[in-house]
mmCIF file of C-alpha atoms in Angstrom:
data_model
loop_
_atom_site.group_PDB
_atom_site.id
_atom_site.type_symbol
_atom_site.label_atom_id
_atom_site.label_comp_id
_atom_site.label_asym_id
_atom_site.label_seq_id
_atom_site.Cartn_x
_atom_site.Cartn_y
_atom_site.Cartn_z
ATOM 1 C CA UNK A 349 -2.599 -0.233 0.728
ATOM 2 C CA UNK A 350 -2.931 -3.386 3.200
ATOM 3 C CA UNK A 351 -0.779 -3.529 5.995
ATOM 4 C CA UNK A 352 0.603 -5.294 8.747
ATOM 5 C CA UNK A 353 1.614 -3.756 12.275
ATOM 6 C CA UNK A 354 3.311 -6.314 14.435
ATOM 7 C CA UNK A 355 4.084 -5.685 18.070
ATOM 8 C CA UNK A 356 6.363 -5.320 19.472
ATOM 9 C CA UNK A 357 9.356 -4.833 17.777
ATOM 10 C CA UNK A 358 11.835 -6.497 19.724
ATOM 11 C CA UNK A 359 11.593 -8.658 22.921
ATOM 12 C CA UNK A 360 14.266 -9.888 25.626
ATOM 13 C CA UNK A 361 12.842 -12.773 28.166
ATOM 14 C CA UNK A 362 14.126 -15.026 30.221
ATOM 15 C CA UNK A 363 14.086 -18.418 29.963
ATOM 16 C CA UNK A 364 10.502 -19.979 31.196
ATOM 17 C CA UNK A 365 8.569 -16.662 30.673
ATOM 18 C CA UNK A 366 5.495 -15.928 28.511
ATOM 19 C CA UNK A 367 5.100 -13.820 25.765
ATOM 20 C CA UNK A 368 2.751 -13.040 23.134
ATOM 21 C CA UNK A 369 3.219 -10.851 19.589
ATOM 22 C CA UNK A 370 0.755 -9.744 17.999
ATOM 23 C CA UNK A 371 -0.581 -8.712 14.418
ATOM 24 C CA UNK A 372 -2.921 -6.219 13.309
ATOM 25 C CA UNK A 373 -4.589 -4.456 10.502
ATOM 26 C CA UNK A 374 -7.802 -2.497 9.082
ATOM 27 C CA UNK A 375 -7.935 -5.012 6.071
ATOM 28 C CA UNK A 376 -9.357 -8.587 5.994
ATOM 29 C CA UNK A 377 -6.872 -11.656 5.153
ATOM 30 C CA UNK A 378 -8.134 -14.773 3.330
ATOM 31 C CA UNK A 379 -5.445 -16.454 5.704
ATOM 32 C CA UNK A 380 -2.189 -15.902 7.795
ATOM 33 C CA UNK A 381 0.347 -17.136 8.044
ATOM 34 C CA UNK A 382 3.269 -17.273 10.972
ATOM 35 C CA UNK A 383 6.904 -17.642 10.014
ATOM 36 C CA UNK A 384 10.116 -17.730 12.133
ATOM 37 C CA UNK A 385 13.391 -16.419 10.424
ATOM 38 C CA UNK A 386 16.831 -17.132 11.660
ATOM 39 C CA UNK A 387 19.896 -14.814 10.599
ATOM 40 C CA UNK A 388 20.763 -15.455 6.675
ATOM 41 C CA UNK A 389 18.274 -18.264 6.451
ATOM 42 C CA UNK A 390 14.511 -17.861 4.731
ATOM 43 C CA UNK A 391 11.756 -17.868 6.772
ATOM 44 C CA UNK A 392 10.291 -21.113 7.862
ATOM 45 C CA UNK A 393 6.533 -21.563 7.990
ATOM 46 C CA UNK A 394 5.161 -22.468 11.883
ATOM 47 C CA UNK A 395 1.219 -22.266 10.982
ATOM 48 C CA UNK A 396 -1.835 -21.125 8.428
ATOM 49 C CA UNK A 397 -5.270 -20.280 9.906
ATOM 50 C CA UNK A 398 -7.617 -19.988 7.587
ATOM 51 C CA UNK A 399 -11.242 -19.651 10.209
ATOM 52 C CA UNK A 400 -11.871 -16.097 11.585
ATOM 53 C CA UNK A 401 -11.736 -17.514 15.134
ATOM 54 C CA UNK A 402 -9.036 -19.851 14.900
ATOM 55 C CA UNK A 403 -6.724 -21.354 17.293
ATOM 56 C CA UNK A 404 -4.098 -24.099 16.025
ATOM 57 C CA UNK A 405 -1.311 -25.050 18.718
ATOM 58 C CA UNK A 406 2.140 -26.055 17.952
ATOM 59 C CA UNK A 407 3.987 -27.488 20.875
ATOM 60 C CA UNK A 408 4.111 -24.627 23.217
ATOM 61 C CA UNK A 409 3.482 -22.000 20.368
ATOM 62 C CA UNK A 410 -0.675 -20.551 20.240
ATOM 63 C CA UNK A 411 -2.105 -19.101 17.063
ATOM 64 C CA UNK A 412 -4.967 -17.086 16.778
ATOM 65 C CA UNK A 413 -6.996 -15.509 14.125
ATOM 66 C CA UNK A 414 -9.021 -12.941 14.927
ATOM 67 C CA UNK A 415 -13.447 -13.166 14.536
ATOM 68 C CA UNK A 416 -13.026 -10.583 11.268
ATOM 69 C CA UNK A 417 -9.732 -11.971 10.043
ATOM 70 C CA UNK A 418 -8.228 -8.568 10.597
ATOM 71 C CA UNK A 419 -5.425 -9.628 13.099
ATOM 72 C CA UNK A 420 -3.865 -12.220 14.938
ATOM 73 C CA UNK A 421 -1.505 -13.618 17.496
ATOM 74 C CA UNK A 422 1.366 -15.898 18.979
ATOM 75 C CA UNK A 423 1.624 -16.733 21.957
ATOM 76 C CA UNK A 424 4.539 -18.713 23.706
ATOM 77 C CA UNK A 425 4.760 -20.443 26.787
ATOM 78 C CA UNK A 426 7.634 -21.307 28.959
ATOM 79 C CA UNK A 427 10.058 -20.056 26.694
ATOM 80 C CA UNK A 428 13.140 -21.359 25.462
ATOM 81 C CA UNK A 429 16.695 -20.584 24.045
ATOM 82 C CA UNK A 430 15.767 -22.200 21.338
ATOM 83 C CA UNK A 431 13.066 -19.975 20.727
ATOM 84 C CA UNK A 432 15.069 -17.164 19.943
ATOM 85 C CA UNK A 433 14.493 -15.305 16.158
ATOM 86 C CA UNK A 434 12.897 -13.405 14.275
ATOM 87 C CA UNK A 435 9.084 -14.062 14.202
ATOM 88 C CA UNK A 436 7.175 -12.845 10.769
ATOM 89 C CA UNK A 437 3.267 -12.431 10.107
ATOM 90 C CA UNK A 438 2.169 -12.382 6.891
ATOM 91 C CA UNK A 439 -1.372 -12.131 5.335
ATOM 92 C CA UNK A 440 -2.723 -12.998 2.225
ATOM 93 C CA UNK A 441 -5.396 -10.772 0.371
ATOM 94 C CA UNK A 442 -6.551 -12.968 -2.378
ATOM 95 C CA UNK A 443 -5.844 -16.628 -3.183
ATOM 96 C CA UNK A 444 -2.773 -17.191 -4.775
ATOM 97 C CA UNK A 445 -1.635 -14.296 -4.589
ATOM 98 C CA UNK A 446 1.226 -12.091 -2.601
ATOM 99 C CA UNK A 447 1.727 -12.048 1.177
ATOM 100 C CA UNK A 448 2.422 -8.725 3.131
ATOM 101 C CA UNK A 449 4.250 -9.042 5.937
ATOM 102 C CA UNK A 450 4.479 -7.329 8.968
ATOM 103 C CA UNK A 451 7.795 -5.884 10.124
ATOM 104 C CA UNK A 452 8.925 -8.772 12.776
ATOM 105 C CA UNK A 453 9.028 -9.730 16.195
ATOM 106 C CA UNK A 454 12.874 -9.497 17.353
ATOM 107 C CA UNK A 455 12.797 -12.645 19.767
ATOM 108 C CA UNK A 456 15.332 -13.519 22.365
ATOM 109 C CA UNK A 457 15.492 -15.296 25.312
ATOM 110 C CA UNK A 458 17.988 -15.804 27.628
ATOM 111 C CA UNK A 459 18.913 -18.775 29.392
ATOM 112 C CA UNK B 1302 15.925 -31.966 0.227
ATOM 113 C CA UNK B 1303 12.817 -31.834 -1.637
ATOM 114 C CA UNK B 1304 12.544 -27.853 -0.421
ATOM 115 C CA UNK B 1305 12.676 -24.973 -2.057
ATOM 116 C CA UNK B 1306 16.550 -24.149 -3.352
ATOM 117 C CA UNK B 1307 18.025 -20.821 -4.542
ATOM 118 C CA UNK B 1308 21.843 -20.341 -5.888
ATOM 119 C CA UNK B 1309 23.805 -18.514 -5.229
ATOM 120 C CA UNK B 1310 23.388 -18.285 -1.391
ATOM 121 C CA UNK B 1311 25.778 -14.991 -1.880
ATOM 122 C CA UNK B 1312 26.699 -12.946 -4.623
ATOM 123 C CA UNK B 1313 29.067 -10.042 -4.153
ATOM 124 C CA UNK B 1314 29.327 -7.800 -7.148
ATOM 125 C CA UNK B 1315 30.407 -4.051 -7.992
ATOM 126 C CA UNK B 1316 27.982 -1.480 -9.413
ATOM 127 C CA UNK B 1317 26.595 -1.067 -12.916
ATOM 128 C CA UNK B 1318 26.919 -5.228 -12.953
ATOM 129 C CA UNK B 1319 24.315 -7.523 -14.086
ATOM 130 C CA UNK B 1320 23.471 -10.366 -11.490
ATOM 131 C CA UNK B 1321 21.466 -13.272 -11.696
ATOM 132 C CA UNK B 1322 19.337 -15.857 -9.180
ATOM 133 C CA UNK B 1323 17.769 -18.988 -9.606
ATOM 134 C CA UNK B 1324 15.327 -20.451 -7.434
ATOM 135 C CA UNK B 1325 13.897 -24.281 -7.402
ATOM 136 C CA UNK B 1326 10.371 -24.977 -6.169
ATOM 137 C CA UNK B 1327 9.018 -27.558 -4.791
ATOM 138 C CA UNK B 1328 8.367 -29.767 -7.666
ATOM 139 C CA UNK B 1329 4.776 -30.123 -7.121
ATOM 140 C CA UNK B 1330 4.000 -26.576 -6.553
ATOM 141 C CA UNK B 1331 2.743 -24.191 -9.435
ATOM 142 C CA UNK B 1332 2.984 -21.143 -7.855
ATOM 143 C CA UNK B 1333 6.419 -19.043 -7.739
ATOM 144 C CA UNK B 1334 6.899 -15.985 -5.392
ATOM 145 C CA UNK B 1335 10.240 -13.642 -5.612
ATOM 146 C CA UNK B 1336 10.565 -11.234 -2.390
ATOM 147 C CA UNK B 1337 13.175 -9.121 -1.107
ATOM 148 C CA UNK B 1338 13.648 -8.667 2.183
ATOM 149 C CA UNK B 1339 16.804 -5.600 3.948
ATOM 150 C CA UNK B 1340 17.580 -5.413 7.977
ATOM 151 C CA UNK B 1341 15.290 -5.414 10.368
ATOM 152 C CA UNK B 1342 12.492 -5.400 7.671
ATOM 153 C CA UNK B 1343 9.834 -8.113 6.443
ATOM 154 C CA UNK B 1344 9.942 -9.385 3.218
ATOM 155 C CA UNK B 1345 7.999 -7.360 0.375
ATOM 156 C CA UNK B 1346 6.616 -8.901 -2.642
ATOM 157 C CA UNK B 1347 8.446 -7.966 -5.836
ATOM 158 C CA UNK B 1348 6.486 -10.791 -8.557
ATOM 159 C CA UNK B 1349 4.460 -14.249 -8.927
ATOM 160 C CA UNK B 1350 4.079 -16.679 -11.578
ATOM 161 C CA UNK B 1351 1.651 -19.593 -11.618
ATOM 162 C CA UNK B 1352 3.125 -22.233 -14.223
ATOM 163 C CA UNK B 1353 4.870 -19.916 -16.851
ATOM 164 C CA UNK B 1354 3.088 -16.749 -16.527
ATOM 165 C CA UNK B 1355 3.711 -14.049 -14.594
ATOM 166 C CA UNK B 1356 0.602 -12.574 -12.943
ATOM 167 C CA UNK B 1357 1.185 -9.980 -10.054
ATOM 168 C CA UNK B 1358 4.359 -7.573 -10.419
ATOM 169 C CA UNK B 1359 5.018 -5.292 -7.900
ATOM 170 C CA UNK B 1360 5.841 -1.398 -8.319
ATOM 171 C CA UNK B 1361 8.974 -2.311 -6.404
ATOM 172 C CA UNK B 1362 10.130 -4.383 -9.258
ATOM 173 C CA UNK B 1363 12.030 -1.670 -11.829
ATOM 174 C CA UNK B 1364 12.913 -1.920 -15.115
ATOM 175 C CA UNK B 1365 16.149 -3.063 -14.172
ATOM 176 C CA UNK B 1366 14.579 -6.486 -12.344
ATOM 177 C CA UNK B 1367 12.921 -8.894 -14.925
ATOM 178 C CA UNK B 1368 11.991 -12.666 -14.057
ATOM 179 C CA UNK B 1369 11.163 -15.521 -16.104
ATOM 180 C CA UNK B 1370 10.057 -18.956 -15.524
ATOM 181 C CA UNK B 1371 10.147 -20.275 -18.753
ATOM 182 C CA UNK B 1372 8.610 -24.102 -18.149
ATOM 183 C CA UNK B 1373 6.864 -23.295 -15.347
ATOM 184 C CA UNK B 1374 9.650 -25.086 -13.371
ATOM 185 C CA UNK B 1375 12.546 -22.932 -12.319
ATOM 186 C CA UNK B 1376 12.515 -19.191 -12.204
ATOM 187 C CA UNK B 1377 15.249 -17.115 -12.568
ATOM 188 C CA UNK B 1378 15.407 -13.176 -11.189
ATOM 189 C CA UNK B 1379 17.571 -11.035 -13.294
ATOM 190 C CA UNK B 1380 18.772 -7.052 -11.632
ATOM 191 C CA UNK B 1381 20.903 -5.102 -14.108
ATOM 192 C CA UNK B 1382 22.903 -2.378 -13.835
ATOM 193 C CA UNK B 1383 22.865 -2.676 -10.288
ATOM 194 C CA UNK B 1384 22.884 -0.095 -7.616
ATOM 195 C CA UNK B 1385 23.977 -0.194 -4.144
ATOM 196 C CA UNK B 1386 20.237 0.034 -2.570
ATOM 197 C CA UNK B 1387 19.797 -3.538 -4.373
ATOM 198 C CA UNK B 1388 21.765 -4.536 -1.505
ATOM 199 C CA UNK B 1389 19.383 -7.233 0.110
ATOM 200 C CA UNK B 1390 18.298 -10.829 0.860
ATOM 201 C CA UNK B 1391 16.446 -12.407 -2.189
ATOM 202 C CA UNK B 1392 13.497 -14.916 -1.512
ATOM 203 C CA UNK B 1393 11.854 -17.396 -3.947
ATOM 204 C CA UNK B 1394 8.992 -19.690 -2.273
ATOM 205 C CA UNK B 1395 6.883 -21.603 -3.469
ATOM 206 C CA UNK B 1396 2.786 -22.401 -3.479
ATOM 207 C CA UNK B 1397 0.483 -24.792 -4.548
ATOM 208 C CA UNK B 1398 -2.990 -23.474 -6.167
ATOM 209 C CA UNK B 1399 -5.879 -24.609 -4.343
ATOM 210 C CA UNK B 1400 -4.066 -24.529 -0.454
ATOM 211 C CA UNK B 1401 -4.724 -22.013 1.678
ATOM 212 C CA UNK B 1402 -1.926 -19.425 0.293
ATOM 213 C CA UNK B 1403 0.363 -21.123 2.114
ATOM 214 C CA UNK B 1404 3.960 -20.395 0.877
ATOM 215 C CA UNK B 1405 7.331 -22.230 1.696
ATOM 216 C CA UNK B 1406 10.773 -20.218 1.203
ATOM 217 C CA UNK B 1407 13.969 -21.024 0.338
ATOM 218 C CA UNK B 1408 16.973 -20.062 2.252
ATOM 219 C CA UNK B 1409 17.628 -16.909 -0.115
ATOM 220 C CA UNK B 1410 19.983 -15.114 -2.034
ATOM 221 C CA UNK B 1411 21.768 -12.507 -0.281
ATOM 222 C CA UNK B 1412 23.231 -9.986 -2.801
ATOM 223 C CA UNK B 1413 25.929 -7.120 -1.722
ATOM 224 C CA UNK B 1414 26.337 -4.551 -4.223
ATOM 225 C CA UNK B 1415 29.919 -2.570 -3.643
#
């Protein structure tokens, strides 16, 4: 059974800190994928890497993907209000097919 | 809004009812994911199609749950006789074959069963 173990669970920062959440797992991913969830909304996708190795950048938001595809992380810098949700990893085992996700990254941050 | 939709955005219903969901890809996209998703958790897979057929169910998905996607447009995901651990936020997304797995979700379905 694949899974994901995303640290940590929850997080409380003040506004213009750093922080970075991370994913992990014994089993290789064909990709990941990053989503951020707000309450009774679906999750929205931030980024795909595809490249063991990987590092895309979104604004202030950092992906990696780890050298054997086995785990990756988010970093954030200089956070914001706005940055506050629920942050969701999810890897993909095979093209096309499912995603397991890790458990979520509880994100606030306080102004 | 050319984004995935789903309807109902709630549904309410008492137990031992039948409920149903419909979800709205992207029109381009092939691929058609259901997950559900409770508090504090992340979503788990429940069933794919790509086009019309269904390819991947999960063990999750009982005999009560059945989904169809009948053109390979729309998909619709059918829970009967309903119990109160249905109780949970419904996801469709959506995929195209030949991208990098990516998947985009719709805003969900959340169903409370009384």
């Amino acid at each position: 059974t694949q899974l994901l173990e995303q640290s940590p669970q929850f997080l409380s920062i003040q506004e213009g800190e750093n922080l970075t959440v991370y994913c992990n797992s014994s089993s290789v991913f064909s990709s990941l994928q990053w989503y951020r969830q707000e309450p009774g909304e679906g999750p929205v996708l931030l980024v795909t890497v595809v490249t063991g190795g990987e590092v895309k950048k979104l604004k202030r938001l950092t992906f990696q993907f780890g050298d054997a595809r086995k785990d990756s992380s988010l970093h954030i810098t200089a956070a914001q209000p706005g940055d506050t949700g629920l942050y969701l990893c999810a890897g993909a085992s095979n093209q096309g097919g499912k995603l397991i996700f890790g458990q979520g990254t509880e994100l606030s941050v306080k102004p | 809004d050319t984004g995935v939709s789903q309807n109902p955005r709630h549904k309410i219903t008492k137990r031992g009812q039948n409920v149903t969901f419909r979800c709205d890809p992207i029109s381009e996209h092939n691929r058609l994911y259901w997950y559900r998703q409770t508090l504090g958790q992340g979503p788990e897979f429940l069933t794919y199609f790509q086009n019309e057929a269904q390819l991947e169910k999960s063990r999750l998905l009982s005999d009560r749950f059945s989904a169809e996607r009948p053109k390979g447009s729309f998909s619709t995901l059918e829970i009967q006789r309903t119990e109160q651990g249905d109780s949970a936020m419904y996801l469709c997304a959506s995929g195209a074959s030949g991208n990098t797995d990516t998947q985009y979700f719709g805003p969900g379905t959340r169903l409370t069963v009384l």
